[in-house]
Tab-separated table of C-alpha atoms in Angstrom:
chain	number	residue	atom	x	y	z
A	1	MET	CA	41.628	1.846	-30.811
A	2	LEU	CA	40.818	5.207	-30.783
A	3	LYS	CA	40.881	7.123	-27.808
A	4	ILE	CA	39.136	10.237	-27.425
A	5	HIS	CA	40.514	12.411	-24.607
A	6	PHE	CA	38.361	15.107	-22.447
A	7	SER	CA	39.028	17.860	-20.650
A	8	GLY	CA	36.182	18.961	-17.941
A	9	GLU	CA	34.944	21.611	-20.334
A	10	ASP	CA	34.718	19.027	-23.133
A	11	ILE	CA	32.534	16.911	-20.818
A	12	LEU	CA	30.315	19.862	-20.399
A	13	ARG	CA	30.169	20.699	-24.362
A	14	THR	CA	29.435	16.979	-24.870
A	15	ARG	CA	25.779	16.536	-26.561
A	16	VAL	CA	24.009	14.022	-28.537
A	17	ALA	CA	22.650	15.158	-32.066
A	18	PRO	CA	18.904	16.316	-31.881
A	19	ALA	CA	17.393	13.382	-34.357
A	20	ALA	CA	18.834	11.295	-37.240
A	21	ASP	CA	21.454	12.831	-39.219
A	22	PRO	CA	20.125	12.492	-42.787
A	23	VAL	CA	23.637	12.933	-44.427
A	24	TRP	CA	25.323	10.787	-42.193
A	25	GLU	CA	22.815	7.888	-42.996
A	26	LEU	CA	22.805	8.503	-46.594
A	27	VAL	CA	26.350	8.073	-46.533
A	28	LEU	CA	26.525	5.481	-44.494
A	29	SER	CA	23.801	3.303	-46.395
A	30	LEU	CA	26.031	3.222	-49.426
A	31	HIS	CA	28.524	1.195	-47.356
A	32	VAL	CA	25.960	-1.188	-46.378
A	33	LEU	CA	24.784	-1.255	-49.362
A	34	ARG	CA	27.692	-2.449	-51.448
A	35	GLY	CA	29.389	-4.280	-48.209
A	36	ARG	CA	29.924	-8.351	-47.716
A	37	THR	CA	28.175	-7.915	-44.628
A	38	ARG	CA	24.440	-9.874	-44.651
A	39	ASP	CA	22.363	-8.215	-41.792
A	40	PRO	CA	19.198	-9.869	-42.036
A	41	LEU	CA	17.563	-6.803	-40.986
A	42	THR	CA	18.745	-4.794	-44.085
A	43	ALA	CA	18.439	-7.751	-46.543
A	44	ASN	CA	14.741	-6.366	-47.864
A	45	TRP	CA	16.159	-3.270	-48.320
A	46	ARG	CA	19.397	-4.080	-50.031
A	47	ARG	CA	17.480	-5.824	-52.645
A	48	SER	CA	14.898	-3.595	-52.882
A	49	VAL	CA	17.351	-0.456	-53.615
A	50	ALA	CA	19.347	-2.700	-55.794
A	51	ARG	CA	16.482	-3.194	-57.989
A	52	ASP	CA	15.217	0.334	-57.767
A	53	LEU	CA	18.758	1.180	-58.987
A	54	ARG	CA	18.803	-1.121	-61.862
A	55	GLN	CA	15.521	-0.149	-62.818
A	56	ASP	CA	15.775	3.430	-62.854
A	57	SER	CA	19.553	3.239	-64.650
A	58	ALA	CA	20.324	5.443	-61.814
A	59	SER	CA	23.751	3.100	-61.296
A	60	GLU	CA	26.068	5.194	-63.767
A	61	GLN	CA	24.339	8.724	-62.381
A	62	LEU	CA	25.695	7.450	-59.316
A	63	ARG	CA	29.058	6.413	-60.262
A	64	LEU	CA	31.068	8.947	-58.705
A	65	LEU	CA	28.820	8.871	-55.225
A	66	PHE	CA	29.569	5.074	-55.582
A	67	ALA	CA	33.306	5.564	-56.170
A	68	LEU	CA	33.515	8.181	-53.271
A	69	ASN	CA	32.199	5.665	-50.450
A	70	PRO	CA	34.121	2.104	-50.925
A	71	PRO	CA	32.789	-0.499	-49.224
A	72	ARG	CA	35.445	-0.614	-46.451
A	73	GLY	CA	37.963	1.919	-45.607
A	74	TYR	CA	38.412	5.509	-45.397
A	75	PHE	CA	35.689	7.767	-47.041
A	76	PRO	CA	36.062	11.852	-47.725
A	77	ASP	CA	35.282	13.775	-44.528
A	78	PHE	CA	33.606	16.433	-46.965
A	79	LEU	CA	30.754	14.478	-47.639
A	80	THR	CA	29.521	14.162	-43.957
A	81	PRO	CA	29.624	18.045	-43.018
A	82	TYR	CA	29.092	18.993	-39.479
A	83	ALA	CA	25.985	21.642	-41.294
A	84	SER	CA	24.099	18.309	-41.566
A	85	VAL	CA	22.999	18.215	-37.929
A	86	GLY	CA	20.764	20.955	-39.230
A	87	GLY	CA	19.054	18.654	-41.865
A	88	PHE	CA	19.772	17.696	-45.461
A	89	GLU	CA	19.619	20.774	-47.340
A	90	ALA	CA	22.259	22.468	-44.586
A	91	GLY	CA	24.477	19.189	-45.027
A	92	LEU	CA	23.960	19.929	-49.124
A	93	ASP	CA	25.006	23.286	-49.126
A	94	ALA	CA	28.017	22.576	-47.090
A	95	VAL	CA	29.098	19.762	-49.689
A	96	ARG	CA	28.568	22.470	-52.373
A	97	SER	CA	30.560	24.724	-50.604
A	98	THR	CA	33.336	22.490	-49.647
A	99	PRO	CA	36.863	24.712	-50.174
A	100	THR	CA	39.120	23.144	-52.852
A	101	GLU	CA	41.870	22.642	-50.572
A	102	LEU	CA	39.882	20.029	-48.838
A	103	LEU	CA	38.329	18.390	-51.663
A	104	HIS	CA	42.164	17.900	-52.964
A	105	ARG	CA	43.210	16.604	-49.554
A	106	ASP	CA	40.671	13.983	-49.333
A	107	LEU	CA	39.852	12.986	-52.361
A	108	SER	CA	44.155	12.351	-52.701
A	109	VAL	CA	43.635	10.293	-49.477
A	110	LEU	CA	40.937	8.224	-50.918
A	111	ALA	CA	42.780	7.545	-54.523
A	112	SER	CA	45.995	6.317	-52.404
A	113	GLU	CA	43.625	3.051	-51.877
A	114	ASN	CA	40.959	3.404	-54.451
A	115	GLN	CA	40.764	3.549	-58.355
A	116	LEU	CA	38.445	6.768	-58.944
A	117	PRO	CA	36.647	7.571	-62.106
A	118	SER	CA	37.878	10.543	-64.356
A	119	SER	CA	35.008	12.734	-62.964
A	120	ALA	CA	36.556	13.025	-59.821
A	121	ALA	CA	39.393	15.020	-60.898
A	122	ALA	CA	36.956	17.697	-61.577
A	123	LEU	CA	35.467	17.365	-58.049
A	124	ALA	CA	39.198	17.605	-56.759
A	125	ARG	CA	39.598	21.196	-58.590
A	126	GLY	CA	36.593	22.269	-56.998
A	127	GLU	CA	34.844	22.794	-60.389
A	128	VAL	CA	31.319	23.875	-59.618
A	129	SER	CA	29.554	21.614	-61.653
A	130	ALA	CA	31.321	18.849	-60.377
A	131	LEU	CA	30.430	19.867	-56.733
A	132	HIS	CA	26.524	20.322	-57.844
A	133	HIS	CA	26.555	17.152	-59.774
A	134	LEU	CA	27.643	15.311	-56.507
A	135	ALA	CA	25.029	16.931	-54.795
A	136	GLU	CA	22.190	15.968	-57.168
A	137	SER	CA	23.821	12.260	-56.750
A	138	MET	CA	23.346	12.319	-53.234
A	139	GLU	CA	19.332	13.771	-53.537
A	140	GLN	CA	18.517	11.156	-56.276
A	141	TYR	CA	20.216	8.294	-54.107
A	142	ARG	CA	18.245	9.432	-51.038
A	143	SER	CA	15.009	9.471	-52.517
A	144	LEU	CA	15.151	5.663	-53.627
A	145	ALA	CA	17.098	4.344	-50.768
A	146	ILE	CA	16.546	7.043	-47.609
A	147	SER	CA	13.363	8.486	-47.506
A	148	PRO	CA	11.055	5.775	-48.168
A	149	TYR	CA	12.479	4.218	-45.055
A	150	TRP	CA	12.639	7.362	-43.091
A	151	GLY	CA	10.217	7.017	-40.240
A	152	ARG	CA	11.618	3.591	-39.545
A	153	ILE	CA	15.101	5.372	-39.380
A	154	GLN	CA	14.170	7.621	-37.024
A	155	ALA	CA	12.371	5.304	-34.831
A	156	ALA	CA	14.905	3.479	-34.165
A	157	VAL	CA	17.633	6.909	-33.230
A	158	ALA	CA	14.748	8.198	-31.437
A	159	ALA	CA	14.479	5.239	-29.398
A	160	ASP	CA	18.124	5.766	-28.705
A	161	ARG	CA	18.128	9.234	-27.832
A	162	THR	CA	15.687	8.395	-25.193
A	163	ARG	CA	17.943	5.776	-23.625
A	164	ARG	CA	20.600	8.310	-23.535
A	165	ALA	CA	18.543	10.858	-22.263
A	166	ARG	CA	17.721	8.647	-19.362
A	167	ALA	CA	21.463	8.189	-18.882
A	168	LEU	CA	22.410	11.917	-18.796
A	169	LEU	CA	19.563	12.583	-16.043
A	170	ASP	CA	20.536	9.788	-14.237
A	171	GLY	CA	24.556	10.254	-14.233
A	172	GLY	CA	25.208	13.311	-16.046
A	173	VAL	CA	27.239	13.320	-18.983
A	174	GLU	CA	29.786	10.726	-17.490
A	175	GLY	CA	26.465	8.246	-17.368
A	176	LEU	CA	25.850	9.245	-20.866
A	177	LEU	CA	29.506	8.224	-21.925
A	178	THR	CA	29.312	5.364	-19.652
A	179	SER	CA	25.776	3.987	-21.313
A	180	LEU	CA	28.116	3.561	-24.979
A	181	ARG	CA	29.315	0.254	-23.578
A	182	PRO	CA	30.246	-2.472	-24.560
A	183	ALA	CA	31.165	-1.021	-28.075
A	184	MET	CA	33.079	1.944	-25.831
A	185	ARG	CA	34.325	2.242	-22.648
A	186	TRP	CA	34.215	5.429	-20.595
A	187	GLU	CA	37.263	5.617	-17.999
A	188	SER	CA	39.315	8.543	-16.670
A	189	ARG	CA	38.223	11.301	-18.742
A	190	VAL	CA	39.268	8.911	-21.754
A	191	LEU	CA	36.548	7.608	-24.026
A	192	GLU	CA	38.029	3.975	-26.297
A	193	VAL	CA	36.176	2.673	-29.155
A	194	HIS	CA	37.124	-0.706	-29.361
A	195	SER	CA	37.647	-2.624	-32.718
A	196	TYR	CA	38.289	1.022	-34.495
A	197	PRO	CA	40.487	-0.042	-37.784
A	198	HIS	CA	43.404	2.256	-36.714
A	199	SER	CA	44.922	3.594	-33.653
A	200	ARG	CA	44.154	6.798	-32.890
A	201	GLU	CA	44.234	9.558	-30.375
A	202	LEU	CA	41.604	12.572	-30.560
A	203	HIS	CA	42.194	15.593	-28.104
A	204	LEU	CA	39.002	17.464	-28.084
A	205	ASP	CA	40.773	20.352	-26.583
A	206	GLY	CA	37.623	22.171	-25.471
A	207	ARG	CA	35.362	21.472	-27.977
A	208	GLY	CA	33.258	19.203	-26.340
A	209	LEU	CA	32.087	15.893	-28.655
A	210	LEU	CA	28.916	15.418	-30.799
A	211	LEU	CA	27.231	12.018	-30.643
A	212	VAL	CA	25.642	10.699	-33.662
A	213	PRO	CA	23.277	7.848	-33.319
A	214	SER	CA	22.791	5.945	-36.559
A	215	PHE	CA	20.778	3.116	-38.059
A	216	PHE	CA	22.784	2.375	-40.592
A	217	CYS	CA	26.109	2.502	-38.639
A	218	ALA	CA	28.045	-0.689	-38.468
A	219	ALA	CA	29.306	-2.478	-35.561
A	220	THR	CA	32.173	0.066	-35.097
A	221	PRO	CA	31.879	3.755	-34.249
A	222	VAL	CA	32.592	6.196	-36.873
A	223	ALA	CA	35.232	9.335	-36.753
A	224	LEU	CA	35.972	12.179	-39.075
A	225	LEU	CA	39.912	11.563	-40.102
A	226	ASP	CA	40.956	15.458	-40.144
A	227	PRO	CA	41.356	16.360	-36.150
A	228	ALA	CA	41.095	20.072	-36.792
A	229	LEU	CA	37.586	19.216	-37.884
A	230	PRO	CA	34.430	19.684	-35.155
A	231	PRO	CA	34.686	16.198	-33.490
A	232	VAL	CA	32.053	14.346	-34.168
A	233	LEU	CA	31.448	10.146	-33.104
A	234	VAL	CA	28.838	8.117	-34.891
A	235	TYR	CA	27.687	5.144	-33.322
A	236	PRO	CA	25.319	2.134	-33.901
A	237	VAL	CA	21.414	2.195	-32.741
A	238	ASP	CA	19.546	-0.717	-32.120
A	239	ARG	CA	17.514	-1.282	-35.463
A	240	LEU	CA	14.574	-2.385	-33.638
A	241	GLY	CA	13.329	-4.861	-36.711
A	242	ALA	CA	13.683	-5.186	-40.017
A	243	LEU	CA	13.789	-2.127	-42.640
A	244	VAL	CA	11.089	-2.131	-44.546
A	245	SER	CA	9.619	0.942	-46.538
A	246	ALA	CA	6.699	2.946	-45.223
A	247	ASP	CA	4.264	1.689	-47.895
A	248	ALA	CA	5.135	-1.979	-47.352
A	249	SER	CA	4.644	-1.611	-43.743
A	250	ALA	CA	1.058	-0.102	-44.036
A	251	ALA	CA	0.004	-2.723	-46.608
A	252	SER	CA	1.069	-5.613	-44.926
A	253	GLY	CA	-1.874	-7.579	-43.366
A	254	ALA	CA	-0.460	-8.087	-39.692
A	255	ALA	CA	0.015	-4.269	-39.679
A	256	ARG	CA	-3.904	-4.075	-40.236
A	257	GLU	CA	-4.793	-6.362	-37.714
A	258	SER	CA	-2.788	-4.988	-35.298
A	259	LEU	CA	-3.969	-1.508	-35.776
A	260	ALA	CA	-7.872	-2.769	-35.532
A	261	ALA	CA	-6.818	-4.625	-31.801
A	262	LEU	CA	-5.696	-0.791	-30.888
A	263	LEU	CA	-9.000	0.264	-29.864
A	264	GLY	CA	-9.608	1.026	-26.387
A	265	ARG	CA	-8.692	3.365	-23.562
A	266	THR	CA	-5.999	1.183	-21.399
A	267	ARG	CA	-3.861	1.417	-25.275
A	268	ALA	CA	-4.437	5.027	-25.851
A	269	ALA	CA	-3.327	5.501	-22.097
A	270	VAL	CA	-0.207	3.173	-22.683
A	271	LEU	CA	0.601	5.268	-25.815
A	272	GLN	CA	0.235	8.766	-24.002
A	273	ALA	CA	2.493	7.547	-21.415
A	274	SER	CA	5.220	6.603	-23.730
A	275	ASP	CA	5.479	10.168	-25.263
A	276	GLU	CA	8.355	10.885	-23.178
A	277	GLY	CA	9.878	7.047	-22.711
A	278	CYS	CA	8.583	4.930	-20.154
A	279	THR	CA	9.575	1.351	-19.040
A	280	THR	CA	6.940	-1.201	-18.586
A	281	GLY	CA	6.953	-1.067	-14.835
A	282	GLU	CA	6.308	2.655	-15.027
A	283	VAL	CA	3.491	2.147	-17.224
A	284	ALA	CA	1.874	-0.343	-14.824
A	285	ARG	CA	2.328	2.191	-12.040
A	286	GLN	CA	1.065	5.269	-13.739
A	287	LEU	CA	-1.875	3.115	-15.093
A	288	ASN	CA	-2.700	1.026	-11.870
A	289	ILE	CA	-2.527	-2.041	-14.005
A	290	SER	CA	-0.257	-5.214	-13.491
A	291	PRO	CA	3.550	-5.348	-15.269
A	292	ALA	CA	1.870	-8.201	-17.210
A	293	ALA	CA	-0.799	-6.046	-18.460
A	294	ALA	CA	1.100	-3.290	-19.828
A	295	SER	CA	3.605	-5.633	-21.128
A	296	GLN	CA	0.650	-6.999	-23.457
A	297	HIS	CA	-0.778	-3.372	-24.144
A	298	ALA	CA	2.701	-2.446	-25.059
A	299	THR	CA	3.435	-5.620	-27.573
A	300	VAL	CA	0.179	-4.837	-29.418
A	301	LEU	CA	1.467	-1.350	-30.050
A	302	ARG	CA	4.935	-2.162	-31.250
A	303	ASN	CA	3.493	-5.002	-33.615
A	304	ALA	CA	1.199	-1.943	-34.672
A	305	GLY	CA	4.797	-0.126	-35.288
A	306	LEU	CA	3.505	2.799	-32.951
A	307	LEU	CA	6.239	1.781	-30.150
A	308	VAL	CA	9.468	0.276	-30.464
A	309	SER	CA	10.755	-1.285	-27.242
A	310	HIS	CA	14.486	-1.544	-25.826
A	311	ARG	CA	15.496	-3.960	-23.224
A	312	GLU	CA	18.054	-2.056	-20.587
A	313	ARG	CA	19.399	-4.689	-17.946
A	314	ASN	CA	16.012	-6.003	-16.035
A	315	SER	CA	13.797	-3.157	-17.747
A	316	VAL	CA	12.429	-2.680	-21.063
A	317	LEU	CA	11.892	1.112	-22.281
A	318	HIS	CA	8.992	1.991	-24.493
A	319	THR	CA	9.026	5.324	-26.627
A	320	LEU	CA	6.967	6.407	-29.914
A	321	THR	CA	7.624	5.962	-33.493
A	322	PRO	CA	6.904	9.025	-35.564
A	323	LEU	CA	3.642	7.270	-36.253
A	324	GLY	CA	2.972	6.663	-32.736
A	325	ARG	CA	3.404	10.154	-32.072
A	326	ALA	CA	1.586	11.350	-35.050
A	327	MET	CA	-1.350	9.345	-34.013
A	328	LEU	CA	-1.283	10.574	-30.595
A	329	ASP	CA	-1.164	14.250	-31.477
A	330	ALA	CA	-4.059	13.679	-33.616
């Protein structure tokens, strides 16, 4: 179990990442791709990415990146720098600038349990060419495995952020931390992460905690090993259906039929009402329609890929996908 200890100052400085973190999603997707778990929601993604890697002969070029991310256990802290909260390029810049002592330390820990390729030695020495090769590998992998699916990943993370925002408004930061159940438990200023692979205690010491909702995070939340780094806790979100590429989604006959069914003022109003997140009951009251009608319209919008819905106890919260927001803006 991981126990994260908060002071009053830590509670004030705790926040949720502003969007899906592209570097964390990249790194954690490598674990999903090569892991033993057969999640049906990512099965098509796994097959498609594996096929693309074979066709593009990219596996050899990505050999070091794969070696740094074994399916289970430790992976280097330097691969997921705090700067990635500012976007993919900011994260890659931080990877390229990793101090040699951190590279050597992280890779020594990794090598104690895993066999690494010879190219890892140059990386451990901090050679610029090795760091740039690693960054290029991350860009290459991202183009194959992450970018075509980014809209769906963003939608799932955005839906989770809306849930956390409502919890924060209703109960403050303690309400936010309590909403992370059942994977975590908040009690007496300690956040307990169940099923964590190692017994650890992390004292935030006034730095606060950055909560990072993640599509590719498995059932167990992830924290950095080095307690001196800015504290981050990555936790899984509901995936809201199977992961398919934007092209595949747009090409499906079901999507075309659903989009055709969107015409009409009421559904446009439901889409507008969901802009900042809205439950079925709130939609019904706002538009003066029955809850059954609100649910039906939301289902059509959801099937068309414009809304995502998440059940929270006795209510269902609807939020816009990137496609839904683009349609609303247009």
